[in-house]
Amino acid sequence: MSEETAFTVSLFWRIFLLNALVLGAATVLLLWAPVTVSVPVLVTEAVVLVGGLLVMLVANAALLRVGLAPLGRMSRVMATVDLLRPGQRLPTAGHGGMPELIRAFNEMLDRLEAERGDSNARALSAQEAERRRIAQELHDEVGQSMTAVLLELKRVADRAPEELRDELRLVQEITRESLDEVRRIARRLRPGVLEDLGLLSALAALAADYGTHTGLTVGRRFDAELPRLGQDAELVLYRVAQEGLTNTARHSDATRVDISLRAAPGSVVLTVQDDGSGLGRSREGAGIRGMRERALLVGADLEIGTAPEGGTRVRLSVPVAEGER
């Protein structure tokens, strides 16, 4: 047996085989030791001893299985635990030192999730600050420079010979389209409409923008009366909607996407659903993990999967504080 195969033997079987070896050796000694059994060994004596051995092995296996079951559950949780899906805990059951071990494991998960939440909050805050800075520079520096280029091109086109005016107007049109694209990128980096006009207006503008630039049919349905939300919660809702629409445009081969925002008991629920090819067996990328990190920031519940009608559905449920309802 190779070293790699040896390590695949579970702790249960290691202890059980060790005990079986000891008990087997003791039985062999009893069978052939003239002090304890007849010589030659009588059939009845052999039956009693072998039966006793089997009983001991079965009892030993049962006890070990029960005693080591918490370790098996802990091993499975350790292999699958994801800090972006908090709440995975083990019941503190067992005997001996098992409850203490499981309790320490659960407390370790508590600490890891709390530390991950704090680090996520700092990282996302820094990310938003950097987005605002880049958006401001695009608007103030790149945007203004391109505007000056447009004005200069117009002045030159007005004075240029007739045979050059068409080419200069083409350059003007390309520059104007580039300026519009720079402004669109700046709006995506820093949604000023969210700060100025609120969440519903920001989502409506986002949906219209994606419909215009991707060719998708974007349906929207927003409740008129929504609970008041904090600034962080509104930003999370906006960013998750933005990422959901981006993923639809890039990966889903959809022709239509619907975005809705509605009030539910104790929460506000955002849904982004398309008619595309669905998730299939694709692994979660950076975009989806980013959505999960943002959801954790405000204690929201995020579900991403295939809708019953087909396509992909993103559902974000943001809890509403008692004083905000």
Short mmCIF file of C-alpha atoms in Angstrom, two decimals:
data_model
loop_
_atom_site.label_atom_id
_atom_site.label_comp_id
_atom_site.label_asym_id
_atom_site.label_seq_id
_atom_site.Cartn_x
_atom_site.Cartn_y
_atom_site.Cartn_z
CA MET A 1 0.00 0.00 0.00
CA SER A 2 1.43 3.36 -1.01
CA GLU A 3 1.83 6.25 1.39
CA GLU A 4 -0.96 8.20 -0.40
CA THR A 5 -3.40 5.26 -0.06
CA ALA A 6 -2.53 4.78 3.59
CA PHE A 7 -3.62 8.30 4.39
CA THR A 8 -7.05 7.69 2.89
CA VAL A 9 -7.94 5.20 5.68
CA SER A 10 -10.30 6.96 8.05
CA LEU A 11 -9.61 7.38 11.74
CA PHE A 12 -12.49 5.02 12.52
CA TRP A 13 -10.96 2.16 10.55
CA ARG A 14 -7.48 2.75 11.96
CA ILE A 15 -8.71 2.46 15.53
CA PHE A 16 -11.05 -0.41 14.69
CA LEU A 17 -8.38 -2.46 12.90
CA LEU A 18 -5.95 -1.86 15.74
CA ASN A 19 -8.50 -3.09 18.28
CA ALA A 20 -9.40 -6.03 16.02
CA LEU A 21 -5.74 -7.02 15.82
CA VAL A 22 -5.37 -6.95 19.59
CA LEU A 23 -8.58 -8.89 20.19
CA GLY A 24 -7.73 -11.39 17.46
CA ALA A 25 -4.32 -12.01 18.95
CA ALA A 26 -5.87 -12.53 22.37
CA THR A 27 -8.36 -15.03 20.93
CA VAL A 28 -5.59 -16.98 19.16
CA LEU A 29 -3.68 -17.20 22.41
CA LEU A 30 -6.76 -18.43 24.22
CA LEU A 31 -7.46 -21.04 21.53
CA TRP A 32 -4.02 -22.59 21.62
CA ALA A 33 -2.85 -21.94 25.17
CA PRO A 34 -3.20 -25.18 27.13
CA VAL A 35 -3.83 -23.31 30.35
CA THR A 36 -7.14 -21.84 29.26
CA VAL A 37 -8.61 -24.27 26.74
CA SER A 38 -8.60 -27.99 26.13
CA VAL A 39 -5.92 -29.66 24.07
CA PRO A 40 -6.96 -30.36 21.35
CA VAL A 41 -9.40 -27.48 21.13
CA LEU A 42 -12.96 -28.59 21.49
CA VAL A 43 -15.45 -27.38 18.92
CA THR A 44 -17.69 -25.89 21.58
CA GLU A 45 -14.79 -23.96 23.07
CA ALA A 46 -13.78 -22.64 19.65
CA VAL A 47 -17.33 -21.60 18.88
CA VAL A 48 -17.61 -19.77 22.19
CA LEU A 49 -14.31 -17.96 21.72
CA VAL A 50 -14.92 -17.01 18.09
CA GLY A 51 -18.43 -15.92 18.94
CA GLY A 52 -17.10 -13.83 21.78
CA LEU A 53 -14.56 -12.27 19.42
CA LEU A 54 -17.28 -11.36 16.91
CA VAL A 55 -19.44 -9.86 19.63
CA MET A 56 -16.51 -7.79 20.89
CA LEU A 57 -15.67 -6.59 17.38
CA VAL A 58 -19.27 -5.59 16.62
CA ALA A 59 -19.63 -3.82 19.95
CA ASN A 60 -16.28 -2.10 19.48
CA ALA A 61 -17.23 -0.97 15.95
CA ALA A 62 -20.57 0.38 17.12
CA LEU A 63 -19.00 2.31 19.97
CA LEU A 64 -16.29 3.74 17.76
CA ARG A 65 -18.78 4.69 15.06
CA VAL A 66 -20.93 6.58 17.55
CA GLY A 67 -17.96 8.12 19.33
CA LEU A 68 -16.18 9.30 16.18
CA ALA A 69 -19.26 10.42 14.25
CA PRO A 70 -18.78 14.08 15.32
CA LEU A 71 -15.28 14.00 13.84
CA GLY A 72 -16.70 12.80 10.54
CA ARG A 73 -19.25 15.62 10.51
CA MET A 74 -16.57 18.13 11.39
CA SER A 75 -14.37 16.86 8.57
CA ARG A 76 -17.20 17.27 6.03
CA VAL A 77 -17.96 20.80 7.23
CA MET A 78 -14.27 21.75 7.12
CA ALA A 79 -14.06 20.49 3.53
CA THR A 80 -17.11 22.48 2.36
CA VAL A 81 -17.22 25.53 4.62
CA ASP A 82 -17.50 28.84 2.77
CA LEU A 83 -17.25 32.08 4.72
CA LEU A 84 -19.45 33.74 2.09
CA ARG A 85 -22.25 31.38 3.19
CA PRO A 86 -22.21 31.88 6.97
CA GLY A 87 -24.10 29.89 9.55
CA GLN A 88 -22.63 26.41 9.02
CA ARG A 89 -22.35 25.01 12.53
CA LEU A 90 -22.20 21.59 14.18
CA PRO A 91 -24.38 20.45 17.11
CA THR A 92 -22.29 20.12 20.26
CA ALA A 93 -23.08 16.45 20.82
CA GLY A 94 -20.89 13.51 21.73
CA HIS A 95 -19.05 12.08 24.67
CA GLY A 96 -15.76 12.69 26.38
CA GLY A 97 -13.97 15.68 24.88
CA MET A 98 -16.05 15.79 21.69
CA PRO A 99 -18.46 18.59 22.76
CA GLU A 100 -15.52 20.79 23.75
CA LEU A 101 -13.79 20.12 20.44
CA ILE A 102 -16.94 20.90 18.41
CA ARG A 103 -17.62 24.01 20.49
CA ALA A 104 -14.10 25.26 19.81
CA PHE A 105 -14.59 24.55 16.10
CA ASN A 106 -17.86 26.52 16.02
CA GLU A 107 -16.25 29.42 17.89
CA MET A 108 -13.41 29.40 15.37
CA LEU A 109 -15.97 29.70 12.55
CA ASP A 110 -17.62 32.59 14.43
CA ARG A 111 -14.31 34.42 14.63
CA LEU A 112 -13.43 33.73 11.00
CA GLU A 113 -16.81 34.97 9.77
CA ALA A 114 -16.59 38.10 11.92
CA GLU A 115 -13.07 38.84 10.69
CA ARG A 116 -14.09 38.16 7.08
CA GLY A 117 -17.05 40.51 7.49
CA ASP A 118 -14.84 43.29 8.87
CA SER A 119 -12.25 42.84 6.14
CA ASN A 120 -15.00 42.79 3.49
CA ALA A 121 -16.45 46.02 4.83
CA ARG A 122 -13.05 47.73 4.71
CA ALA A 123 -12.27 46.38 1.24
CA LEU A 124 -15.63 47.38 -0.22
CA SER A 125 -15.41 50.81 1.36
CA ALA A 126 -11.97 51.30 -0.18
CA GLN A 127 -13.27 49.99 -3.50
CA GLU A 128 -16.16 52.46 -3.56
CA ALA A 129 -13.81 55.32 -2.65
CA GLU A 130 -11.50 54.32 -5.51
CA ARG A 131 -14.46 54.09 -7.90
CA ARG A 132 -15.54 57.60 -6.92
CA ARG A 133 -12.02 58.92 -7.45
CA ILE A 134 -11.67 57.32 -10.89
CA ALA A 135 -15.15 58.47 -11.91
CA GLN A 136 -14.34 62.01 -10.84
CA GLU A 137 -11.10 62.00 -12.81
CA LEU A 138 -12.84 60.62 -15.88
CA HIS A 139 -15.49 63.31 -15.66
CA ASP A 140 -13.24 66.25 -14.76
CA GLU A 141 -10.10 65.47 -16.74
CA VAL A 142 -10.76 63.03 -19.56
CA GLY A 143 -14.30 64.30 -20.17
CA GLN A 144 -13.28 67.93 -20.25
CA SER A 145 -10.29 67.20 -22.50
CA MET A 146 -12.47 65.33 -24.97
CA THR A 147 -15.03 68.14 -24.87
CA ALA A 148 -12.26 70.60 -25.75
CA VAL A 149 -11.19 68.32 -28.61
CA LEU A 150 -14.77 68.27 -29.91
CA LEU A 151 -15.00 72.06 -29.86
CA GLU A 152 -11.65 72.38 -31.63
CA LEU A 153 -12.70 69.84 -34.26
CA LYS A 154 -15.87 71.83 -34.90
CA ARG A 155 -13.89 75.03 -35.27
CA VAL A 156 -11.44 73.37 -37.68
CA ALA A 157 -14.27 71.73 -39.65
CA ASP A 158 -16.00 75.07 -40.12
CA ARG A 159 -12.81 76.53 -41.66
CA ALA A 160 -11.61 73.45 -43.54
CA PRO A 161 -11.97 72.99 -47.29
CA GLU A 162 -15.12 71.21 -48.41
CA GLU A 163 -13.30 68.00 -49.32
CA LEU A 164 -12.04 67.59 -45.73
CA ARG A 165 -15.24 68.45 -43.86
CA ASP A 166 -16.81 65.00 -44.16
CA GLU A 167 -13.70 63.37 -42.70
CA LEU A 168 -13.56 65.90 -39.87
CA ARG A 169 -17.25 65.35 -39.10
CA LEU A 170 -16.58 61.61 -38.93
CA VAL A 171 -13.77 62.29 -36.45
CA GLN A 172 -16.16 64.50 -34.50
CA GLU A 173 -18.74 61.72 -34.35
CA ILE A 174 -16.18 59.18 -33.16
CA THR A 175 -14.94 61.59 -30.50
CA ARG A 176 -18.52 62.32 -29.39
CA GLU A 177 -19.26 58.60 -29.06
CA SER A 178 -16.07 58.11 -27.09
CA LEU A 179 -17.04 60.96 -24.78
CA ASP A 180 -20.46 59.38 -24.23
CA GLU A 181 -18.77 56.07 -23.40
CA VAL A 182 -16.43 57.76 -20.91
CA ARG A 183 -19.42 59.41 -19.24
CA ARG A 184 -21.29 56.09 -19.14
CA ILE A 185 -18.31 54.38 -17.50
CA ALA A 186 -18.11 57.22 -14.97
CA ARG A 187 -21.80 56.80 -14.14
CA ARG A 188 -21.32 53.07 -13.61
CA LEU A 189 -18.34 53.68 -11.35
CA ARG A 190 -20.11 56.35 -9.33
CA PRO A 191 -23.91 56.28 -9.58
CA GLY A 192 -24.59 59.93 -8.92
CA VAL A 193 -28.28 59.43 -9.59
CA LEU A 194 -28.41 57.07 -6.60
CA GLU A 195 -27.16 59.82 -4.32
CA ASP A 196 -29.23 62.57 -5.92
CA LEU A 197 -32.56 60.93 -6.81
CA GLY A 198 -32.69 57.70 -4.82
CA LEU A 199 -32.69 53.97 -5.41
CA LEU A 200 -35.73 53.63 -7.69
CA SER A 201 -34.53 56.31 -10.09
CA ALA A 202 -31.03 54.82 -10.08
CA LEU A 203 -32.33 51.33 -10.92
CA ALA A 204 -34.59 52.70 -13.63
CA ALA A 205 -31.66 54.57 -15.19
CA LEU A 206 -29.49 51.46 -14.90
CA ALA A 207 -32.08 49.30 -16.65
CA ALA A 208 -32.57 51.84 -19.43
CA ASP A 209 -28.82 52.17 -19.94
CA TYR A 210 -28.32 48.40 -20.24
CA GLY A 211 -31.25 48.09 -22.60
CA THR A 212 -29.79 50.78 -24.85
CA HIS A 213 -26.22 49.50 -24.96
CA THR A 214 -26.73 45.70 -24.96
CA GLY A 215 -29.82 45.30 -27.10
CA LEU A 216 -31.54 43.30 -24.34
CA THR A 217 -35.19 43.86 -23.54
CA VAL A 218 -35.07 45.02 -19.93
CA GLY A 219 -38.34 44.84 -18.02
CA ARG A 220 -38.67 46.52 -14.67
CA ARG A 221 -41.25 46.41 -11.92
CA PHE A 222 -40.72 48.44 -8.77
CA ASP A 223 -43.06 48.86 -5.80
CA ALA A 224 -43.97 52.50 -5.36
CA GLU A 225 -43.89 52.28 -1.56
CA LEU A 226 -40.69 50.85 -0.12
CA PRO A 227 -39.31 51.00 3.42
CA ARG A 228 -36.57 53.49 4.04
CA LEU A 229 -33.15 51.93 3.66
CA GLY A 230 -29.74 53.01 4.77
CA GLN A 231 -27.12 54.27 2.33
CA ASP A 232 -25.13 51.02 2.51
CA ALA A 233 -28.22 48.89 1.83
CA GLU A 234 -29.20 50.99 -1.19
CA LEU A 235 -25.67 50.79 -2.58
CA VAL A 236 -25.62 47.00 -2.15
CA LEU A 237 -28.97 46.68 -3.94
CA TYR A 238 -27.73 48.85 -6.78
CA ARG A 239 -24.40 47.03 -7.17
CA VAL A 240 -26.00 43.58 -7.09
CA ALA A 241 -28.52 44.69 -9.75
CA GLN A 242 -25.66 46.11 -11.81
CA GLU A 243 -23.61 42.91 -11.56
CA GLY A 244 -26.65 40.77 -12.34
CA LEU A 245 -27.36 42.75 -15.52
CA THR A 246 -23.68 42.64 -16.49
CA ASN A 247 -23.54 38.86 -16.10
CA THR A 248 -26.70 38.50 -18.17
CA ALA A 249 -25.26 40.60 -20.99
CA ARG A 250 -21.92 38.77 -20.97
CA HIS A 251 -22.69 35.13 -20.27
CA SER A 252 -26.33 34.13 -20.52
CA ASP A 253 -27.18 34.45 -24.25
CA ALA A 254 -30.47 35.98 -23.11
CA THR A 255 -32.85 38.18 -25.07
CA ARG A 256 -34.77 39.52 -22.09
CA VAL A 257 -34.02 40.29 -18.46
CA ASP A 258 -36.46 41.45 -15.79
CA ILE A 259 -35.52 43.42 -12.71
CA SER A 260 -37.92 43.91 -9.82
CA LEU A 261 -37.78 45.52 -6.41
CA ARG A 262 -40.59 44.86 -3.98
CA ALA A 263 -41.37 45.16 -0.31
CA ALA A 264 -41.71 41.94 1.70
CA PRO A 265 -42.39 41.40 5.41
CA GLY A 266 -39.28 42.67 7.17
CA SER A 267 -37.22 43.04 4.00
CA VAL A 268 -36.81 44.51 0.54
CA VAL A 269 -36.33 41.94 -2.23
CA LEU A 270 -34.44 42.55 -5.47
CA THR A 271 -34.80 40.02 -8.31
CA VAL A 272 -32.89 39.93 -11.58
CA GLN A 273 -34.05 37.13 -13.89
CA ASP A 274 -33.21 36.42 -17.53
CA ASP A 275 -34.37 33.95 -20.18
CA GLY A 276 -30.89 32.74 -21.05
CA SER A 277 -29.04 29.45 -20.78
CA GLY A 278 -28.82 29.39 -16.98
CA LEU A 279 -25.82 28.67 -14.79
CA GLY A 280 -25.35 25.02 -15.77
CA ARG A 281 -22.29 23.61 -14.06
CA SER A 282 -20.24 26.77 -14.27
CA ARG A 283 -18.32 27.73 -11.17
CA GLU A 284 -18.88 30.99 -9.38
CA GLY A 285 -16.65 33.73 -10.69
CA ALA A 286 -15.38 36.92 -9.14
CA GLY A 287 -18.60 38.75 -9.98
CA ILE A 288 -20.85 36.38 -8.05
CA ARG A 289 -18.47 36.21 -5.10
CA GLY A 290 -18.41 39.99 -5.10
CA MET A 291 -22.20 39.99 -4.84
CA ARG A 292 -22.02 37.58 -1.91
CA GLU A 293 -19.49 39.80 -0.15
CA ARG A 294 -21.74 42.83 -0.59
CA ALA A 295 -24.75 40.89 0.69
CA LEU A 296 -22.84 39.94 3.83
CA LEU A 297 -22.00 43.59 4.39
CA VAL A 298 -25.67 44.41 5.17
CA GLY A 299 -26.72 40.98 6.47
CA ALA A 300 -28.71 40.22 3.31
CA ASP A 301 -29.64 36.81 1.92
CA LEU A 302 -28.45 36.18 -1.64
CA GLU A 303 -29.71 33.31 -3.81
CA ILE A 304 -28.32 32.63 -7.28
CA GLY A 305 -29.64 29.74 -9.33
CA THR A 306 -31.70 28.57 -12.25
CA ALA A 307 -35.25 29.90 -12.39
CA PRO A 308 -38.18 27.46 -12.83
CA GLU A 309 -38.87 28.99 -16.24
CA GLY A 310 -35.22 28.62 -17.25
CA GLY A 311 -32.47 31.20 -17.25
CA THR A 312 -30.66 32.61 -14.25
CA ARG A 313 -32.28 34.26 -11.26
CA VAL A 314 -30.53 36.47 -8.71
CA ARG A 315 -32.56 37.16 -5.59
CA LEU A 316 -31.32 39.50 -2.86
CA SER A 317 -33.34 39.97 0.32
CA VAL A 318 -32.17 42.93 2.41
CA PRO A 319 -33.51 43.05 5.97
CA VAL A 320 -35.19 46.24 7.11
CA ALA A 321 -34.56 47.49 10.63
CA GLU A 322 -37.58 47.96 12.87
CA GLY A 323 -37.23 51.73 12.87
CA GLU A 324 -37.02 51.90 9.06
CA ARG A 325 -40.34 50.18 8.27
#
